[in-house]
PDB file of C-alpha atoms in Angstrom:
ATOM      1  CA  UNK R   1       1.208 -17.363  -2.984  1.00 55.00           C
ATOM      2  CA  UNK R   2       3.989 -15.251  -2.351  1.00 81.00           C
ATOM      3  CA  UNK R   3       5.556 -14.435   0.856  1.00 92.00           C
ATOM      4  CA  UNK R   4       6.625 -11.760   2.962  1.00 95.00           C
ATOM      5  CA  UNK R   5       9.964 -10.274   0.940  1.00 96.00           C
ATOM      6  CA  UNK R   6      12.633  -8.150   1.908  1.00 97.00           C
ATOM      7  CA  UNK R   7      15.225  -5.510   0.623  1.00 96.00           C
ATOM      8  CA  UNK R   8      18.271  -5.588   0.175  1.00 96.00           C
ATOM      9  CA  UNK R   9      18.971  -8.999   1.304  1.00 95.00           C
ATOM     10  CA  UNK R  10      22.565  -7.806   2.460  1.00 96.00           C
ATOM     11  CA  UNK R  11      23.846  -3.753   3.353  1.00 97.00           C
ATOM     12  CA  UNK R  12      27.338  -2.979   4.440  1.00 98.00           C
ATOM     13  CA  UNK R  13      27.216   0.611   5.697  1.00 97.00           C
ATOM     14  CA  UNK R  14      29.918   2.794   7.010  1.00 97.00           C
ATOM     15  CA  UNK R  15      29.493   3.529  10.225  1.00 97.00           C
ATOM     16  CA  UNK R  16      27.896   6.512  10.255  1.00 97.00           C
ATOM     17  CA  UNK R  17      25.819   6.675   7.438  1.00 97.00           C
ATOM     18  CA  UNK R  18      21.586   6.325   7.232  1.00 98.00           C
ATOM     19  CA  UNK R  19      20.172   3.413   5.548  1.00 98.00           C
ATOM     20  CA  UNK R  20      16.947   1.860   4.702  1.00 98.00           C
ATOM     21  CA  UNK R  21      15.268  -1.530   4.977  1.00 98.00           C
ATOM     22  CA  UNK R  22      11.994  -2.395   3.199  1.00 98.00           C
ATOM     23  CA  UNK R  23       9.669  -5.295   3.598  1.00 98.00           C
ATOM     24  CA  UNK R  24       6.501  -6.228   1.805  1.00 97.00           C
ATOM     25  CA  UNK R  25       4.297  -7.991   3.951  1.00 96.00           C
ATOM     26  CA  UNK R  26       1.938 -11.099   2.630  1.00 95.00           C
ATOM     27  CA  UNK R  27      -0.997  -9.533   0.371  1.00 94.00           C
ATOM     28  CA  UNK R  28      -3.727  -8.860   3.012  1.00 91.00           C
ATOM     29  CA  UNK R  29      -1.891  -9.465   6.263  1.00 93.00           C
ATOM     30  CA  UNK R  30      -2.999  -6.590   8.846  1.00 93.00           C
ATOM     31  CA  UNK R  31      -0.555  -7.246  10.831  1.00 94.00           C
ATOM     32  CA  UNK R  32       3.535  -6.383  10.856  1.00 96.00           C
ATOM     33  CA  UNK R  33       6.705  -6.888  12.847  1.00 96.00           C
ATOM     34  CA  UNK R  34      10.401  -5.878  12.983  1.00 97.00           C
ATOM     35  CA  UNK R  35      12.634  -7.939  14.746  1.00 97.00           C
ATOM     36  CA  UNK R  36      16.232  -7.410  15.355  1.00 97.00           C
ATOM     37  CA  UNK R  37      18.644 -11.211  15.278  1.00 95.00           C
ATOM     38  CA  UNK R  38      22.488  -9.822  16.358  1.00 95.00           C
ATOM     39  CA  UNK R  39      24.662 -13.065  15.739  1.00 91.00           C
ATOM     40  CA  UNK R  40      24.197 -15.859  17.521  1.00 88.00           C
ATOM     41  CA  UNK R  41      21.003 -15.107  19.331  1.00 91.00           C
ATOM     42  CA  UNK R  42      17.367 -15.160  18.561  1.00 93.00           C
ATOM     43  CA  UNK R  43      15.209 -12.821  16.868  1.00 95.00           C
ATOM     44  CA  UNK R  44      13.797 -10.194  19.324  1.00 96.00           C
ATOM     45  CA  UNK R  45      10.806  -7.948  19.017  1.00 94.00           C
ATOM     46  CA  UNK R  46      11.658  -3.891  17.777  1.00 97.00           C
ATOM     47  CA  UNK R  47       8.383  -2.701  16.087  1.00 96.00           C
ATOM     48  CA  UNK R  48       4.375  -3.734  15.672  1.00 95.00           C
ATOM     49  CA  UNK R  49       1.896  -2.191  13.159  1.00 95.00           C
ATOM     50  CA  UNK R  50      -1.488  -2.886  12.704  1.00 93.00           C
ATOM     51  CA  UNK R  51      -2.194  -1.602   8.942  1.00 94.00           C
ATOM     52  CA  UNK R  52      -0.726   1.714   9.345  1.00 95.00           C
ATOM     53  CA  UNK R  53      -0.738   2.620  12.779  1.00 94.00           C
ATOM     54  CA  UNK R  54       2.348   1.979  14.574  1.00 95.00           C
ATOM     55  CA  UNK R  55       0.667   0.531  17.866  1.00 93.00           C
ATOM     56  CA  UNK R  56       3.960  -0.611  19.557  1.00 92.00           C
ATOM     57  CA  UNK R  57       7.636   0.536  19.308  1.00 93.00           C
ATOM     58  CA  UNK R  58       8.719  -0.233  22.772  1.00 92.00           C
ATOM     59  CA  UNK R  59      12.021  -2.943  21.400  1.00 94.00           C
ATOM     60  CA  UNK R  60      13.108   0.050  19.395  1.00 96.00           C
ATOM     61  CA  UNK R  61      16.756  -0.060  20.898  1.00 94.00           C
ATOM     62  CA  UNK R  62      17.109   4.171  20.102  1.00 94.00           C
ATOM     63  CA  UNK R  63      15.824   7.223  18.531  1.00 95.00           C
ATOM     64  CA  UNK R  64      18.030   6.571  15.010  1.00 97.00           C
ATOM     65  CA  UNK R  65      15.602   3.949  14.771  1.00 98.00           C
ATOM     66  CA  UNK R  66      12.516   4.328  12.798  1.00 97.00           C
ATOM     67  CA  UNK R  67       9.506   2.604  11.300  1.00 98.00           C
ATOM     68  CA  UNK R  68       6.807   3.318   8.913  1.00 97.00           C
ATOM     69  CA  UNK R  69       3.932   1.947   7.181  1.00 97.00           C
ATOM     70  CA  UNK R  70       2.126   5.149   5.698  1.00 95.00           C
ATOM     71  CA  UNK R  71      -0.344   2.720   3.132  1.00 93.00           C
ATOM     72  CA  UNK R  72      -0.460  -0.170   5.393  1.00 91.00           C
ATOM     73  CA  UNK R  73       1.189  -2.185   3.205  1.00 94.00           C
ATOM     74  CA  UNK R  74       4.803  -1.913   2.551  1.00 97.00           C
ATOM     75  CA  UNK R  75       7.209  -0.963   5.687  1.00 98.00           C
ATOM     76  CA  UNK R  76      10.686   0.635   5.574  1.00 98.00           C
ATOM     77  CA  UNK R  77      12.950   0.799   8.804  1.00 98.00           C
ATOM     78  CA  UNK R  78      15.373   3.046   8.474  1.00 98.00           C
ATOM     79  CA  UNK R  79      18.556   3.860  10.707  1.00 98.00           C
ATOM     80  CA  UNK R  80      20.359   7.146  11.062  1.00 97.00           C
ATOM     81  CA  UNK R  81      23.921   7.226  11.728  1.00 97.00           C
ATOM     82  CA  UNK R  82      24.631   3.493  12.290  1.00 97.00           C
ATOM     83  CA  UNK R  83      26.739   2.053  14.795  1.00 97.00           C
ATOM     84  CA  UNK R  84      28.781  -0.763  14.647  1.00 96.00           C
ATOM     85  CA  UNK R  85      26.575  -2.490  17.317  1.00 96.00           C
ATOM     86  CA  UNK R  86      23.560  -1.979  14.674  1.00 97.00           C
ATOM     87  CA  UNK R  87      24.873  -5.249  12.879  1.00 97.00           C
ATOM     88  CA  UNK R  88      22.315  -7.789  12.961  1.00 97.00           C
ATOM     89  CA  UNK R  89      19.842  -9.510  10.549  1.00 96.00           C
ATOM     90  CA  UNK R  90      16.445  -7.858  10.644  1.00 98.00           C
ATOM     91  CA  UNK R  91      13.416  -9.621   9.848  1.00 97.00           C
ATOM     92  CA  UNK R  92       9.860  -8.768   9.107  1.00 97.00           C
ATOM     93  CA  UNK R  93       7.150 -10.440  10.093  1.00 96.00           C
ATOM     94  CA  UNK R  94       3.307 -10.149   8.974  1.00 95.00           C
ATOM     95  CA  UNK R  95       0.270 -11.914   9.861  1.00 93.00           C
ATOM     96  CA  UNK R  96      -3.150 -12.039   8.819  1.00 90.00           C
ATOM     97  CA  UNK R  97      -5.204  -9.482  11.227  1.00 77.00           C
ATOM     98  CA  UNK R  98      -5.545  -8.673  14.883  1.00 69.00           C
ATOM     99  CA  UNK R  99      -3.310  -8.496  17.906  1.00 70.00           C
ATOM    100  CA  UNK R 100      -3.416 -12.163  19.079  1.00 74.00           C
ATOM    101  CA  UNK R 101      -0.662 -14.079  20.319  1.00 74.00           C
ATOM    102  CA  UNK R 102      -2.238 -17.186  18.501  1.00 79.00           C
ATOM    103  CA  UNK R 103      -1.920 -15.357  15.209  1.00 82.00           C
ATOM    104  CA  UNK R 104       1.191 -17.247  13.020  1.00 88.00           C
ATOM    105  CA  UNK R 105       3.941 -14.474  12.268  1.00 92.00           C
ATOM    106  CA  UNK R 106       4.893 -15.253   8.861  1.00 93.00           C
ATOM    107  CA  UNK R 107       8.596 -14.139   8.418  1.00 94.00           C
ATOM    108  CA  UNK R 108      10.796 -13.049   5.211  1.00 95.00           C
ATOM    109  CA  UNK R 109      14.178 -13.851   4.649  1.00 93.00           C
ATOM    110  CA  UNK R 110      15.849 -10.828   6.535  1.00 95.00           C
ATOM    111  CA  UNK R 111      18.149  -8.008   5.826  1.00 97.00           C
ATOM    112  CA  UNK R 112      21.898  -8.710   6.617  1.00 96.00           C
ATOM    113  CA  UNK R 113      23.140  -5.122   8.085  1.00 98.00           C
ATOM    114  CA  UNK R 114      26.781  -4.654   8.708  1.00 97.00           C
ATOM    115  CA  UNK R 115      28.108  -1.752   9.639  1.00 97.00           C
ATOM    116  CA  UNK R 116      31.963  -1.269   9.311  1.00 96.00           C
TER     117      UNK R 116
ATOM    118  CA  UNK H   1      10.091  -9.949  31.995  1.00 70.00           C
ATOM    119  CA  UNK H   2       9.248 -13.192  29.540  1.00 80.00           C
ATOM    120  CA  UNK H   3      12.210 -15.724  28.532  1.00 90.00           C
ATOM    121  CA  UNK H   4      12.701 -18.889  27.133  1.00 94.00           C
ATOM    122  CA  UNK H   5      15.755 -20.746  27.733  1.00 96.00           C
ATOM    123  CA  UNK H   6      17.691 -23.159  24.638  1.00 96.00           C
ATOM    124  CA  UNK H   7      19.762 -24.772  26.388  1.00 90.00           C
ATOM    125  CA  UNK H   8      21.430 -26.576  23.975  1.00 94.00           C
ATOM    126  CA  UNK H   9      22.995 -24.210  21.506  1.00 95.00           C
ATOM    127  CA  UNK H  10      24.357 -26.976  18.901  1.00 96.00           C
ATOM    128  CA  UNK H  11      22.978 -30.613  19.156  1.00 97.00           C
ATOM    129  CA  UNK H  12      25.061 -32.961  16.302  1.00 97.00           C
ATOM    130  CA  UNK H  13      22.977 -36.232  16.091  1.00 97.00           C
ATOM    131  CA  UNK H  14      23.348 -38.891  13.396  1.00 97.00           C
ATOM    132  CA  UNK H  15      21.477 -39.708  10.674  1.00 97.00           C
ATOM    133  CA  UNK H  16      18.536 -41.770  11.153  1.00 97.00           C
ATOM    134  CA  UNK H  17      18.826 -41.379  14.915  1.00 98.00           C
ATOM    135  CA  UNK H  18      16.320 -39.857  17.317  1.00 97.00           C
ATOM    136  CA  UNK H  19      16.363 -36.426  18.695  1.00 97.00           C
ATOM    137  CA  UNK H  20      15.441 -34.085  21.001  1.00 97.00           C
ATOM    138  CA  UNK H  21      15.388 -30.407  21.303  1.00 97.00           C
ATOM    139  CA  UNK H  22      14.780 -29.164  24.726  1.00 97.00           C
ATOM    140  CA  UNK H  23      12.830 -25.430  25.199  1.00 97.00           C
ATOM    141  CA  UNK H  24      11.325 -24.015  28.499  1.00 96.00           C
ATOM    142  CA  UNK H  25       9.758 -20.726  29.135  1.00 93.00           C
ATOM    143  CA  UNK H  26       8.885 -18.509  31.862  1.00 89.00           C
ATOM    144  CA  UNK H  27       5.736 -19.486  33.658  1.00 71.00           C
ATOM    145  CA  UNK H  28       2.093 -17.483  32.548  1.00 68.00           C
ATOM    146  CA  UNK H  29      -0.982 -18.469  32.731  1.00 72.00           C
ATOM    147  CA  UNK H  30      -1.683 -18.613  29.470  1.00 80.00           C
ATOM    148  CA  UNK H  31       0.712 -19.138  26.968  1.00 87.00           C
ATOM    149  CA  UNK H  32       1.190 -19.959  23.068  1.00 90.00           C
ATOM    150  CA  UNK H  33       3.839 -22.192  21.943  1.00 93.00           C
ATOM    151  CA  UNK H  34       6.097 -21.970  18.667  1.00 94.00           C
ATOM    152  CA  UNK H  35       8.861 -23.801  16.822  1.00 97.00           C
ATOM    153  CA  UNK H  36       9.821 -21.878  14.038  1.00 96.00           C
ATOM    154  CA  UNK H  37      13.217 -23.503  11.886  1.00 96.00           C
ATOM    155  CA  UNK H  38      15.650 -21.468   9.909  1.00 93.00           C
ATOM    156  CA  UNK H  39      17.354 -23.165   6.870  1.00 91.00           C
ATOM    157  CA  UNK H  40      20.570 -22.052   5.754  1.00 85.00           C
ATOM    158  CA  UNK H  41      20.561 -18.308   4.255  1.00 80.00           C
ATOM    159  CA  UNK H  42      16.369 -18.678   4.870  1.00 85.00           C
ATOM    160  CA  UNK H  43      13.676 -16.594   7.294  1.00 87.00           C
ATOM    161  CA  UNK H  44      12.058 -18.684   9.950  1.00 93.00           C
ATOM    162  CA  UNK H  45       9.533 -21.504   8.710  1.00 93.00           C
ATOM    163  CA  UNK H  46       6.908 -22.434  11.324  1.00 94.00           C
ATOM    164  CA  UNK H  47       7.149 -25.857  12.267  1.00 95.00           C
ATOM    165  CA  UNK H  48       4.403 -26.481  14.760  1.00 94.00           C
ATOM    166  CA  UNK H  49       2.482 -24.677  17.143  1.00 93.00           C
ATOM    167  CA  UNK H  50       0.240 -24.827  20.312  1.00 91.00           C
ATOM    168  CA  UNK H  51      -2.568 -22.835  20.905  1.00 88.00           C
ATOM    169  CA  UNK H  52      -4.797 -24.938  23.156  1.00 84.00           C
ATOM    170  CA  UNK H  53      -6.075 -28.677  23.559  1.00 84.00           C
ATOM    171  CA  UNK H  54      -4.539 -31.462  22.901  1.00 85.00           C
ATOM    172  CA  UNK H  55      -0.583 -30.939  24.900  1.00 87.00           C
ATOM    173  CA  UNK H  56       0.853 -33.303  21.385  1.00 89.00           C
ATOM    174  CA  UNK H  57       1.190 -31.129  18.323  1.00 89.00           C
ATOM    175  CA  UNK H  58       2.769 -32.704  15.306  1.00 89.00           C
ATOM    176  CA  UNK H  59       3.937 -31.313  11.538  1.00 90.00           C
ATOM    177  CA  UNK H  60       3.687 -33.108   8.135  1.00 83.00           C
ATOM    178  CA  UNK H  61       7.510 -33.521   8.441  1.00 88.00           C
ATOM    179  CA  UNK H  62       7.939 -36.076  11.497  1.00 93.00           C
ATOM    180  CA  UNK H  63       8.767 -33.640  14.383  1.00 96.00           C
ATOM    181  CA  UNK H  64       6.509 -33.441  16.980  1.00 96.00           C
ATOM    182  CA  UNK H  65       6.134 -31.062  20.625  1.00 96.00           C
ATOM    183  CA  UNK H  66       4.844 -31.355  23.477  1.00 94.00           C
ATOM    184  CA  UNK H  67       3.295 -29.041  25.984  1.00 92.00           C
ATOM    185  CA  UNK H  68       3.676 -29.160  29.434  1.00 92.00           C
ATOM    186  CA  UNK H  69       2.683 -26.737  31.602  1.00 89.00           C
ATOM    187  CA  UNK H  70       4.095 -28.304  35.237  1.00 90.00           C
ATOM    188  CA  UNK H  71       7.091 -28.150  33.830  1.00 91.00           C
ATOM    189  CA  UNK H  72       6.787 -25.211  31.663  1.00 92.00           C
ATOM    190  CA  UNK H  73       8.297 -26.770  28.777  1.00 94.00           C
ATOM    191  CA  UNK H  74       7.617 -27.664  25.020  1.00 96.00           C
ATOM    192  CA  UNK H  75      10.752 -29.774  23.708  1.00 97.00           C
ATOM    193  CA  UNK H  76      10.517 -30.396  20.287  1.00 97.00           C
ATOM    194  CA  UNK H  77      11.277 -34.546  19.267  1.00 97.00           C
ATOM    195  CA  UNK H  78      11.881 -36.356  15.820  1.00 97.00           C
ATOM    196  CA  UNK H  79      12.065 -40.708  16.452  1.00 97.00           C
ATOM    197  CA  UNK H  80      14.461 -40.664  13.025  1.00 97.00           C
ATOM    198  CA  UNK H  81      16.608 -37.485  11.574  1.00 97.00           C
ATOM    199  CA  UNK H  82      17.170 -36.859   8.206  1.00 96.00           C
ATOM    200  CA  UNK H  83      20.491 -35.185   6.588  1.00 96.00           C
ATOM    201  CA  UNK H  84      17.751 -32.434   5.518  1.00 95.00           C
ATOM    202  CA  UNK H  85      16.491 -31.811   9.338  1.00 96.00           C
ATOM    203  CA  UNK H  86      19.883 -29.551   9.648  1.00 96.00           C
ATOM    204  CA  UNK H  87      18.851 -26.376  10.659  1.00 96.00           C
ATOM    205  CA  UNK H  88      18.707 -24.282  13.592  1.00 96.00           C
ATOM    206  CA  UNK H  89      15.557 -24.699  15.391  1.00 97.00           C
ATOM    207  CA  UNK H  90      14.057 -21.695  17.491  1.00 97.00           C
ATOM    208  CA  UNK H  91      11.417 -21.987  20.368  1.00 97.00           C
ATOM    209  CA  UNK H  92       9.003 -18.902  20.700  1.00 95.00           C
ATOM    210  CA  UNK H  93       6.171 -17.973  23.157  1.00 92.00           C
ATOM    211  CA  UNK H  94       3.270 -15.663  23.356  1.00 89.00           C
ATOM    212  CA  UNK H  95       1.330 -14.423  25.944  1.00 81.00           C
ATOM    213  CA  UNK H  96      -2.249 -14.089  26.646  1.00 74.00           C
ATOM    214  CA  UNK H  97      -3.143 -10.510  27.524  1.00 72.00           C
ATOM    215  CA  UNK H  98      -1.574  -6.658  26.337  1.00 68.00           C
ATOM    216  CA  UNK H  99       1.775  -6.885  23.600  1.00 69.00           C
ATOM    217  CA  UNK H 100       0.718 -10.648  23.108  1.00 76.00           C
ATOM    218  CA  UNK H 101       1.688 -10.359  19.691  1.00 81.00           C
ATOM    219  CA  UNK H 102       5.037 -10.289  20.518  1.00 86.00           C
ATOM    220  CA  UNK H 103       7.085 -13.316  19.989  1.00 91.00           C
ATOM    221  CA  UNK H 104      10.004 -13.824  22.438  1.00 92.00           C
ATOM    222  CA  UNK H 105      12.373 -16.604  21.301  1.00 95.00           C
ATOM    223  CA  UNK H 106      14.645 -18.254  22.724  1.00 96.00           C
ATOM    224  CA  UNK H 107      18.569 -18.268  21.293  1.00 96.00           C
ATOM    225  CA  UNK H 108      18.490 -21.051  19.422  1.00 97.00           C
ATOM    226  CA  UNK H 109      19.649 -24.762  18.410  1.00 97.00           C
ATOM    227  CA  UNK H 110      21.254 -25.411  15.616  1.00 97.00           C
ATOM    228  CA  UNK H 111      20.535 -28.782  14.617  1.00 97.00           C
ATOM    229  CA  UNK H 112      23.459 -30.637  12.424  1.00 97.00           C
ATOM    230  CA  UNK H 113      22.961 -34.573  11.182  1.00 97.00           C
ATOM    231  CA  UNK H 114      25.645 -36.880  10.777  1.00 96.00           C
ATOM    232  CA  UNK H 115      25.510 -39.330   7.751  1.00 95.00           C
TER     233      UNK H 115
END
């Protein structure tokens, strides 16, 4: 079946400007993540949703950052007013219900963000 | 705070030879284990896991892990690399209790085999 997808694949924004990341989870998964991967390190944790409730935002790294999932299906993050130090690859995670550690996070391919 | 520690950033190995990817985390009490590998221009692929019993988990590609807790480590092993095993290989842990969803990885090891 088809996994989680992601869009656009690559954004160059000027610095500055708002833009908008989408992700459409695995049919059926409850479950969905943001993570934030700046070069060279490993992904780390910004947003959880449980269908449409956005249960944790605590890796959030300011308030231009935003998440939503109003159907509990597709997610957009969106950043206002980027900032060169926004440039990272994020990637969205879903999995298939509940708020278990032993639940597999199934990832899509990521959004390449870089802000100029 | 959680961590896990890479501590080999870039391992170059030859083809055909054996391997070993070293990962340790922070001590819990109850933690689950991940290995998670990231092809070229790819998301992150699961490539084993360990949720409980048996400390040897394997995949249907060769590689296999091993838990163990006294040492708080899960290095992740192949006996014979293929040119196709280059990749860069992250180690991720959950914990038992509140935010366990969240995955904290460690930075990564990109894997790159010799012919």
């Amino acid at each position: 079946g088809a996994g989680v997808s992601q869009s656009p694949r690559y954004k160059v924004a000027k610095r500055g400007q708002d833009v908008a990341l989408r992700c459409d989870p695995i049919s059926g998964h409850v479950s969905l993540f943001w993570y934030q991967q700046a070069l060279g390190q490993g992904p780390e944790f910004l947003t959880y949703f449980q269908n449409e409730a956005q249960l944790d935002k605590s890796g959030l790294p300011s308030d231009r950052f935003f998440a939503e999932r109003p159907e509990g299906s597709v997610s957009t993050l969106k950043i206002q007013r980027t900032q060169q130090e926004d440039s990272a690859v994020y990637l969205c995670a879903s999995s298939f219900a509940g708020t278990s550690g032993r639940q597999t996070q199934y990832f899509g391919p990521g959004t390449r963000l870089l802000v100029l | 705070a959680q961590s896990v520690t890479q501590l080999d950033s870039q391992v170059p190995v030859f083809e055909e030879a054996p391997v070993e990817l070293r990962c340790n985390y922070s001590s819990s009490v109850s933690v689950y284990l991940f290995w998670y590998v990231q092809y070229p221009n790819q998301g992150l692929q699961l490539l084993l896991k360990y949720l409980s019993g048996s400390t040897l988990v394997e995949s249907i590609n060769g590689f296999e892990a091993e838990f163990n807790k006294s040492q708080t480590s899960f290095h992740l092993r192949k006996p014979s690399v293929h040119i196709s095993d280059t990749a860069e290989y992250f180690c991720a842990v959950s914990y038992s209790g509140a935010g366990s969803y969240q995955l904290t990885f460690g930075k990564g090891t990109k894997l790159s085999v010799i012919p």
